[in-house]
XYZ file of C-alpha atoms in Angstrom:
595
model
C 0.000 0.000 0.000
C 2.804 2.424 0.859
C 4.453 1.714 -2.510
C 1.164 2.565 -4.216
C 0.661 5.805 -2.276
C 4.110 7.409 -2.347
C 4.099 7.510 -6.143
C 0.704 9.287 -6.210
C 1.176 12.389 -4.035
C -1.477 14.427 -5.876
C -4.163 11.768 -5.392
C -3.243 11.413 -1.701
C -3.298 15.197 -1.256
C -6.709 15.588 -2.904
C -8.131 12.709 -0.850
C -6.895 14.199 2.413
C -8.141 17.649 1.440
C -11.606 16.172 0.821
C -11.562 14.351 4.175
C -10.317 17.446 6.020
C -13.036 19.601 4.409
C -15.630 17.070 5.564
C -14.070 17.177 9.032
C -14.236 20.969 9.148
C -17.893 20.905 8.074
C -18.634 18.269 10.712
C -16.834 20.357 13.344
C -19.217 23.259 12.734
C -22.201 20.964 13.283
C -20.987 19.155 16.378
C -22.966 20.066 19.518
C -20.824 21.754 22.166
C -21.935 21.316 25.768
C -20.565 20.967 29.259
C -21.493 17.292 29.709
C -22.487 14.473 27.351
C -26.166 14.098 26.529
C -26.973 11.186 28.830
C -30.591 10.440 29.699
C -31.072 9.683 33.382
C -33.380 6.638 33.649
C -35.847 8.394 35.895
C -39.181 10.133 35.376
C -40.924 12.255 37.999
C -44.692 12.819 38.118
C -45.900 15.792 40.169
C -49.511 15.751 41.438
C -51.078 18.832 43.010
C -54.439 19.683 44.575
C -54.207 22.663 46.905
C -57.320 21.958 48.956
C -56.692 18.251 49.623
C -55.126 16.696 52.683
C -52.360 14.152 52.311
C -54.692 11.191 53.005
C -57.396 12.472 50.663
C -54.851 13.149 47.914
C -53.371 9.660 48.344
C -56.759 7.935 48.034
C -58.274 10.007 45.220
C -55.303 10.734 42.930
C -52.012 9.124 43.881
C -53.175 5.531 44.462
C -55.115 5.099 41.177
C -52.331 6.879 39.292
C -49.682 4.632 40.834
C -51.635 1.523 39.810
C -51.638 2.737 36.212
C -47.956 3.703 36.198
C -46.913 0.283 37.523
C -47.806 -1.101 34.087
C -45.136 0.968 32.281
C -42.582 -1.198 30.473
C -39.019 -1.629 31.836
C -40.032 -0.102 35.185
C -37.467 -0.933 37.862
C -38.855 0.878 40.902
C -41.671 3.267 41.774
C -41.834 5.504 44.848
C -44.380 8.091 45.946
C -44.452 10.805 48.578
C -47.708 12.534 49.482
C -48.017 15.779 51.427
C -50.866 18.199 52.016
C -51.718 19.668 48.636
C -49.102 17.891 46.505
C -47.457 14.547 45.833
C -44.470 13.225 43.902
C -44.209 9.860 42.137
C -40.697 8.817 41.054
C -40.296 6.098 38.425
C -36.871 4.462 38.020
C -36.117 2.453 34.866
C -33.463 -0.057 33.932
C -30.472 1.622 32.351
C -30.600 1.415 28.574
C -34.352 2.056 28.442
C -35.368 4.538 25.750
C -36.412 7.319 28.095
C -38.304 9.164 25.338
C -40.576 6.171 24.715
C -40.994 5.732 28.472
C -41.953 9.410 28.746
C -44.668 8.940 26.108
C -45.964 5.788 27.807
C -46.110 7.513 31.203
C -48.207 10.317 29.684
C -50.535 7.743 28.113
C -51.045 6.055 31.503
C -51.768 9.435 33.110
C -54.364 10.250 30.437
C -56.027 6.894 31.119
C -56.045 7.522 34.881
C -57.470 11.032 34.419
C -60.868 9.504 33.556
C -61.335 8.564 37.230
C -60.050 11.836 38.702
C -62.348 14.509 40.177
C -63.382 17.211 37.722
C -61.429 19.951 39.498
C -58.164 17.943 39.550
C -55.297 19.312 37.481
C -53.373 17.096 35.084
C -50.157 15.819 36.744
C -46.863 17.163 35.401
C -44.325 14.737 33.937
C -40.595 15.588 34.102
C -37.672 13.626 32.649
C -34.075 14.519 33.513
C -30.838 14.526 31.511
C -27.184 15.195 32.324
C -27.374 18.273 30.074
C -30.128 19.859 32.203
C -27.486 21.809 34.135
C -28.222 25.524 33.587
C -25.612 27.185 31.410
C -25.918 30.333 33.495
C -28.448 32.407 35.421
C -29.874 35.730 34.262
C -30.961 38.039 37.092
C -33.392 40.926 36.542
C -33.585 43.827 38.998
C -35.090 47.300 38.890
C -32.538 50.107 38.853
C -34.851 52.305 40.932
C -37.569 50.558 42.915
C -40.036 52.744 44.850
C -41.882 50.993 47.660
C -45.210 52.263 48.974
C -44.539 51.702 52.662
C -48.018 52.899 53.656
C -49.635 50.037 51.782
C -46.977 47.648 52.931
C -47.532 48.452 56.595
C -51.214 47.697 56.196
C -50.535 44.166 55.038
C -51.803 41.680 57.540
C -49.524 39.581 59.745
C -46.335 40.587 57.914
C -47.480 38.812 54.756
C -44.225 39.712 52.960
C -40.646 39.463 54.155
C -39.634 42.869 52.886
C -41.360 45.687 51.006
C -42.214 44.786 47.425
C -43.239 47.576 45.092
C -45.938 47.490 42.479
C -43.179 48.025 39.929
C -41.564 44.747 40.939
C -44.912 42.985 40.551
C -45.099 44.429 37.034
C -41.524 43.240 36.466
C -42.596 39.720 37.501
C -45.386 39.710 34.920
C -43.099 41.269 32.317
C -40.334 38.713 32.909
C -42.809 35.827 32.681
C -44.664 37.049 29.588
C -41.900 38.796 27.609
C -38.307 38.078 28.708
C -38.824 34.339 29.321
C -40.598 33.846 26.003
C -38.019 35.840 24.036
C -35.192 33.749 25.485
C -37.005 30.453 24.862
C -37.548 31.452 21.228
C -33.818 31.047 20.624
C -33.214 27.696 18.887
C -30.313 26.853 21.236
C -32.404 27.273 24.429
C -34.460 24.372 25.744
C -35.937 26.082 28.806
C -35.703 29.272 30.817
C -36.744 28.301 34.348
C -37.927 31.434 36.134
C -37.817 31.981 39.903
C -38.445 34.830 42.319
C -41.664 36.129 40.787
C -44.176 38.021 42.908
C -47.726 38.162 41.570
C -50.399 40.514 42.771
C -53.666 39.677 44.486
C -56.739 41.685 45.399
C -57.110 42.479 49.102
C -60.555 43.496 50.384
C -60.497 45.518 53.641
C -64.124 45.880 54.877
C -65.227 48.858 56.961
C -66.396 47.037 60.102
C -68.472 49.962 61.423
C -70.434 50.237 58.169
C -70.954 46.486 58.034
C -72.382 46.440 61.568
C -74.615 49.407 60.862
C -75.981 47.899 57.634
C -76.200 44.355 58.986
C -73.857 42.963 56.338
C -71.663 40.021 57.274
C -68.384 38.822 55.789
C -70.219 35.750 54.524
C -72.484 38.045 52.464
C -69.443 39.612 50.830
C -67.914 36.184 50.173
C -71.073 34.810 48.541
C -71.425 37.939 46.411
C -67.856 37.549 45.153
C -68.461 33.883 44.293
C -71.673 34.715 42.419
C -69.950 37.369 40.312
C -66.768 35.413 39.639
C -68.106 32.795 37.247
C -66.742 30.933 34.287
C -69.315 28.641 32.709
C -67.180 27.856 29.683
C -68.117 27.389 26.044
C -71.587 26.656 24.752
C -72.403 25.371 21.266
C -75.668 26.823 19.942
C -77.129 25.500 16.670
C -79.521 27.733 14.739
C -80.681 25.939 11.634
C -77.648 25.399 9.441
C -75.460 27.711 11.540
C -73.652 26.939 14.787
C -72.134 29.388 17.252
C -69.486 28.970 19.946
C -70.382 31.227 22.877
C -68.170 31.764 25.921
C -69.927 32.867 29.108
C -67.888 34.089 32.014
C -67.111 36.994 34.303
C -63.682 36.788 35.908
C -62.735 39.346 38.527
C -59.228 40.533 37.672
C -58.805 44.220 38.579
C -59.686 46.270 41.687
C -62.286 48.092 39.604
C -64.037 44.815 38.774
C -64.419 44.030 42.487
C -65.228 47.595 43.515
C -68.170 47.840 41.091
C -69.904 44.670 42.311
C -73.389 45.230 43.699
C -74.446 43.567 46.954
C -78.138 43.173 47.840
C -79.098 43.090 51.519
C -82.671 43.359 52.860
C -83.927 45.076 49.733
C -81.074 47.560 49.633
C -78.305 47.521 47.003
C -74.755 48.575 47.882
C -71.608 48.806 45.804
C -68.727 46.925 47.336
C -66.448 49.975 47.133
C -68.801 51.839 49.484
C -68.374 49.347 52.304
C -64.813 48.106 51.745
C -61.488 49.236 50.381
C -60.075 47.164 47.539
C -56.346 47.309 46.965
C -53.938 45.336 44.808
C -50.804 44.130 46.569
C -48.184 41.363 46.201
C -49.086 37.829 47.178
C -47.518 36.145 50.167
C -44.064 34.906 49.186
C -43.017 31.282 49.377
C -39.438 32.109 48.398
C -37.425 35.078 47.241
C -34.265 36.025 45.368
C -32.067 39.041 46.024
C -29.252 40.391 43.882
C -27.079 43.187 45.285
C -29.626 43.645 48.123
C -32.443 44.166 45.607
C -35.480 42.062 44.863
C -34.579 40.020 41.801
C -36.038 37.584 39.302
C -33.737 34.796 38.137
C -33.932 32.797 34.915
C -31.981 29.533 34.756
C -31.149 29.043 31.066
C -30.873 25.400 29.977
C -29.328 24.586 26.602
C -30.677 22.236 23.955
C -28.712 18.972 24.037
C -27.713 19.249 20.348
C -26.855 22.970 20.381
C -23.384 24.496 20.290
C -22.316 26.422 23.370
C -20.648 29.244 21.454
C -23.773 29.688 19.281
C -25.870 30.003 22.432
C -23.459 32.548 23.919
C -23.455 34.617 20.712
C -27.258 34.600 20.449
C -27.730 35.527 24.106
C -25.117 38.278 23.952
C -26.922 39.745 20.963
C -30.291 39.507 22.749
C -28.843 41.037 25.916
C -27.736 44.088 23.947
C -31.256 44.532 22.580
C -32.856 44.013 26.004
C -30.561 46.553 27.666
C -31.345 49.113 24.966
C -35.086 48.407 24.946
C -35.568 48.350 28.720
C -33.145 50.818 30.334
C -34.967 50.680 33.706
C -34.104 46.995 34.158
C -30.651 45.779 35.145
C -29.588 42.440 33.606
C -26.872 40.447 35.376
C -25.413 37.050 34.409
C -24.204 34.829 37.266
C -22.947 31.249 37.759
C -21.639 30.941 34.214
C -20.987 27.237 33.562
C -19.316 27.832 30.190
C -15.995 28.624 31.876
C -15.272 24.939 32.548
C -15.772 24.146 28.873
C -13.579 27.102 27.891
C -10.961 25.781 30.310
C -11.008 22.388 28.571
C -10.774 23.971 25.123
C -7.865 26.129 26.229
C -6.241 23.032 27.730
C -6.539 21.296 24.361
C -4.988 24.253 22.547
C -2.183 24.417 25.101
C -1.490 20.684 24.702
C -1.325 21.126 20.945
C 1.089 24.038 21.115
C 3.344 22.471 23.752
C 3.312 19.110 21.971
C 4.188 20.646 18.629
C 6.988 22.703 20.207
C 8.488 19.714 22.038
C 8.233 17.560 18.937
C 10.015 20.261 16.961
C 12.835 20.432 19.519
C 13.214 16.657 19.703
C 13.335 16.208 15.939
C 15.628 19.200 15.526
C 18.136 17.958 18.100
C 18.159 14.246 17.338
C 17.645 14.203 13.571
C 19.510 17.443 12.878
C 16.741 18.271 10.449
C 14.367 21.225 10.243
C 11.844 19.724 7.818
C 10.720 16.808 9.991
C 8.986 19.010 12.604
C 7.129 20.719 9.756
C 5.760 17.341 8.652
C 4.687 16.611 12.216
C 3.035 20.024 12.354
C 0.930 18.998 9.345
C -0.028 15.577 10.687
C -1.331 16.654 14.125
C -3.982 19.183 12.941
C -4.989 16.784 10.170
C -5.487 14.013 12.725
C -7.598 16.271 14.966
C -9.846 17.484 12.143
C -10.395 13.938 10.859
C -11.141 12.864 14.439
C -13.930 15.461 14.574
C -15.402 13.909 11.439
C -15.642 10.581 13.260
C -17.117 12.421 16.246
C -19.969 13.375 13.940
C -20.292 9.816 12.619
C -20.454 8.337 16.154
C -22.869 11.079 17.380
C -20.419 12.444 19.951
C -20.528 16.005 21.204
C -17.662 18.276 22.170
C -17.805 18.257 25.964
C -15.497 18.029 28.947
C -15.422 14.201 28.830
C -14.766 13.808 25.092
C -12.165 16.602 25.124
C -10.306 14.878 27.940
C -10.121 11.759 25.781
C -8.884 13.743 22.804
C -6.225 15.425 24.949
C -5.049 12.010 26.176
C -4.610 10.888 22.579
C -2.562 13.889 21.449
C 0.673 12.514 22.908
C 0.242 9.282 20.977
C -0.476 11.274 17.800
C 2.919 12.956 18.102
C 4.619 9.645 18.940
C 3.321 7.943 15.791
C 4.608 10.749 13.600
C 8.034 10.783 15.250
C 8.416 7.001 14.979
C 7.608 6.925 11.263
C 9.870 9.857 10.354
C 12.740 8.609 12.526
C 12.645 5.112 11.041
C 12.550 6.432 7.469
C 15.481 8.720 8.285
C 17.523 5.799 9.625
C 17.152 3.984 6.305
C 18.201 7.148 4.496
C 21.306 7.367 6.651
C 22.193 3.793 5.595
C 22.307 5.059 2.013
C 19.074 3.423 0.853
C 17.224 5.282 -1.871
C 14.384 7.570 -0.859
C 11.469 5.429 -2.098
C 12.829 2.258 -0.506
C 13.395 4.113 2.778
C 9.804 5.417 2.852
C 8.298 2.013 2.045
C 10.475 -0.156 4.269
C 10.706 2.333 7.120
C 6.923 2.698 7.329
C 6.082 -0.983 6.924
C 8.643 -1.920 9.555
C 7.035 0.164 12.315
C 3.401 -0.408 11.364
C 2.934 -3.523 13.510
C 4.628 -2.087 16.650
C 2.615 1.116 16.269
C -0.620 -0.837 15.827
C 0.230 -2.890 18.927
C 0.884 0.294 20.905
C -2.444 1.785 19.782
C -4.354 -1.401 20.652
C -2.756 -1.694 24.084
C -3.594 1.930 24.845
C -7.172 1.491 23.643
C -7.518 -1.698 25.681
C -7.242 0.446 28.822
C -10.111 2.747 27.815
C -12.457 0.497 25.824
C -13.614 -1.445 28.960
C -15.033 1.875 30.221
C -17.715 1.520 27.535
C -19.042 -1.589 29.282
C -19.399 0.060 32.688
C -22.966 -0.128 33.911
C -25.255 2.777 34.671
C -24.686 6.465 34.084
C -20.949 6.189 34.834
C -20.478 3.981 31.785
C -22.508 6.385 29.653
C -20.389 9.345 30.772
C -17.054 7.600 30.125
C -18.291 6.275 26.797
C -17.386 9.604 25.180
C -13.883 9.523 26.639
C -13.167 5.941 25.548
C -14.474 6.504 22.017
C -12.572 9.821 21.727
C -9.274 8.189 22.714
C -9.857 5.298 20.307
C -10.762 7.599 17.429
C -7.761 9.873 18.022
C -5.258 7.019 18.161
C -6.486 5.150 15.097
C -6.774 8.348 13.049
C -3.218 9.361 13.987
C -2.001 5.868 13.019
C -3.800 6.167 9.681
C -2.296 9.611 9.003
C 1.185 8.486 10.038
C 1.355 5.514 7.657
C -0.373 7.179 4.678
C 0.272 10.927 4.664
C 3.733 11.196 6.231
C 5.630 8.792 3.900
C 4.135 10.521 0.849
C 5.123 14.008 1.943
C 8.462 12.822 3.292
C 9.341 11.565 -0.189
C 8.097 14.789 -1.826
C 9.980 17.077 0.561
C 13.268 15.185 0.641
C 13.222 14.638 -3.097
C 13.430 18.399 -3.524
C 15.752 19.044 -0.570
C 18.002 16.034 0.150
C 18.831 15.066 3.708
C 22.612 15.558 3.334
C 22.292 19.270 2.641
C 20.483 19.789 5.888
C 23.007 17.681 7.755
C 25.918 19.793 6.586
C 24.011 22.889 7.573
C 23.294 21.674 11.105
C 26.527 19.835 11.845
C 27.899 22.679 13.951
C 24.717 22.980 15.964
C 24.709 19.467 17.318
C 28.172 17.968 17.965
C 27.085 15.483 20.643
C 27.232 11.827 19.743
C 24.047 10.602 21.448
C 24.732 6.927 20.728
C 28.208 7.065 22.337
C 26.815 8.996 25.271
C 24.104 6.387 25.777
C 26.638 3.514 25.613
C 28.803 5.157 28.265
C 25.823 5.560 30.546
C 24.792 1.945 30.006
C 28.280 0.649 30.896
C 28.327 2.815 34.034
C 24.962 1.392 35.107
C 25.816 -2.254 34.477
C 29.044 -2.019 36.501
C 27.184 -0.676 39.557
C 24.016 -2.760 39.604
C 23.817 -2.964 43.395
C 23.769 0.801 43.815
C 21.287 1.139 40.967
C 18.861 -1.320 42.624
C 19.119 0.619 45.904
C 18.387 3.888 44.084
C 15.430 2.366 42.236
C 13.980 0.909 45.469
C 14.351 4.257 47.212
C 12.650 6.043 44.314
C 9.766 3.539 44.356
C 9.320 3.995 48.111
C 9.400 7.746 47.658
C 6.857 7.503 44.850
C 4.455 5.496 47.040
C 4.860 7.988 49.885
C 4.239 10.954 47.588
C 1.213 9.234 46.048
C -0.317 8.855 49.497
C 0.364 12.503 50.332
C -0.866 13.883 47.012
C -4.210 15.690 46.930
C -6.831 13.718 45.014
C -9.640 15.613 43.275
C -12.148 14.894 40.519
C -11.086 17.927 38.497
C -7.957 20.087 38.425
C -8.136 23.348 40.384
C -9.962 26.066 38.461
C -9.972 29.738 39.320
C -13.452 30.629 40.581
C -15.044 34.044 40.528
C -18.135 32.972 42.483
C -18.821 31.068 45.666
C -22.018 29.114 46.225
C -22.954 28.734 49.899
C -25.709 26.345 51.006
C -27.075 26.661 54.551
C -29.124 24.021 56.328
C -30.529 25.179 59.679
C -31.324 21.537 60.631
C -34.869 22.606 61.475
C -38.043 23.575 59.613
C -37.995 27.353 59.999
C -40.376 29.747 58.281
C -39.321 31.915 55.357
C -39.354 35.008 57.591
C -37.058 33.361 60.148
C -34.815 32.076 57.349
C -34.468 35.605 55.962
C -33.599 37.044 59.363
C -30.883 34.441 59.911
C -29.389 35.039 56.473
C -29.308 38.807 57.085
């Protein structure tokens, strides 16, 4: 094969150009994410009914739903937890189950169980998790100038809110939910923008007790009047001859004016509600809150699509942020907990490994072969191997993530080794005065089997990771495949591209010319120096064994003392602090302790 290739440099060049172009196109389409897209074999069903006790909810909703869900295929375990007003059912599946099909089947079982639910029951929510559901970053929204009406706030009953919340912040909550969240989720790279910290308004009716006593009106009268006027019958279908009409009948109370203008009839007298009570709009009681720079804030956790590229998402969001800042100058947008830095760290690590590897390879080839063209050939083979590896990434449906990049980085050293071995062996045949073609053919064929053995032995360490069970095996699958792809591609490039270009380059510029040019640079006889060192070692074997034993003992001691971490230390610009008070405290008490 080598004999066939080295005499057809143009055909080899055009073939590699075509493959590299395909690799570059594939690289632009590879998804870039922090972690591999691994489906977690678990589905969560959330059941809610605000007015039901735990026992009632268990008997009416959870138990019949659990009986239906137990029929789902490949179900490994099912657990449920029921509290007052809500319940959670967790379904665990055997690893390897198609979680998308399981998700569809779970929804089908819920639809079947809904036939026996009470009419007022809401449809349970179904959630499936993935390793890529980690938010890329958080977007915080705060008002630059928030004015709080303390008079209204002081009138709120029983300290209903932890701290003053303005009407402007309530408007910001609605605006973030209806505008900002939807605009972000319209981006093709965004899967979900999970919003937290919203405060919605509610209508508070403060009756005038003296007027009520004088008129003989009770609170129950006001309550029944509100229920009678807050109706939603729904749609009616009316057929008139050959025509049919859809009519919606309803009267929802939404604004203070709607409530204030209600008429109440008592003992033949009619009163407007605004004449006997004050109706105000104020924030609802908070169940949680978010603060940013000591201001009330709304946070959006932005989750990326599993097949989207991280840099595309960053570019789109940066562009949208510019428009949002210009369109809404009263709102301050802040990005926190940016998870893209770890991926950038891995990419920079890959670039650094490439540069350092190429530089070291250049120095080694320059010093030992006394030749300046060999490092140039290595510099061509390494990028070619990486680009072709990305093509196989696309074929094997791998993404560029921290795990796959770590595998590619591990394979870079072997890529350089293969190139050095081939060039060095060809050069040795040239130094024995063999002709150039014979040197390229024989030198490459001679090292092919040892190089293949080295690649297979290296891959044999990583390939068993593919067969690990559970999510761990799925995570390390990307690393094992990346290492295997990188090593075999570098072997392919070394035995096909390098001999061809070696013959082309040295046919134009013979090796002897370069040797005469670099003779003065390197006067050391490395072979003689090695032989002297070998003789010195063999004559003092006892001392050498003592030194080796001491070094092994020192290595074991240092290994025990070394710090062991999952990831290398990374410079952090944020600190996340979690506090557990070890007791069920209220939100107000929690806020006071945090302050």
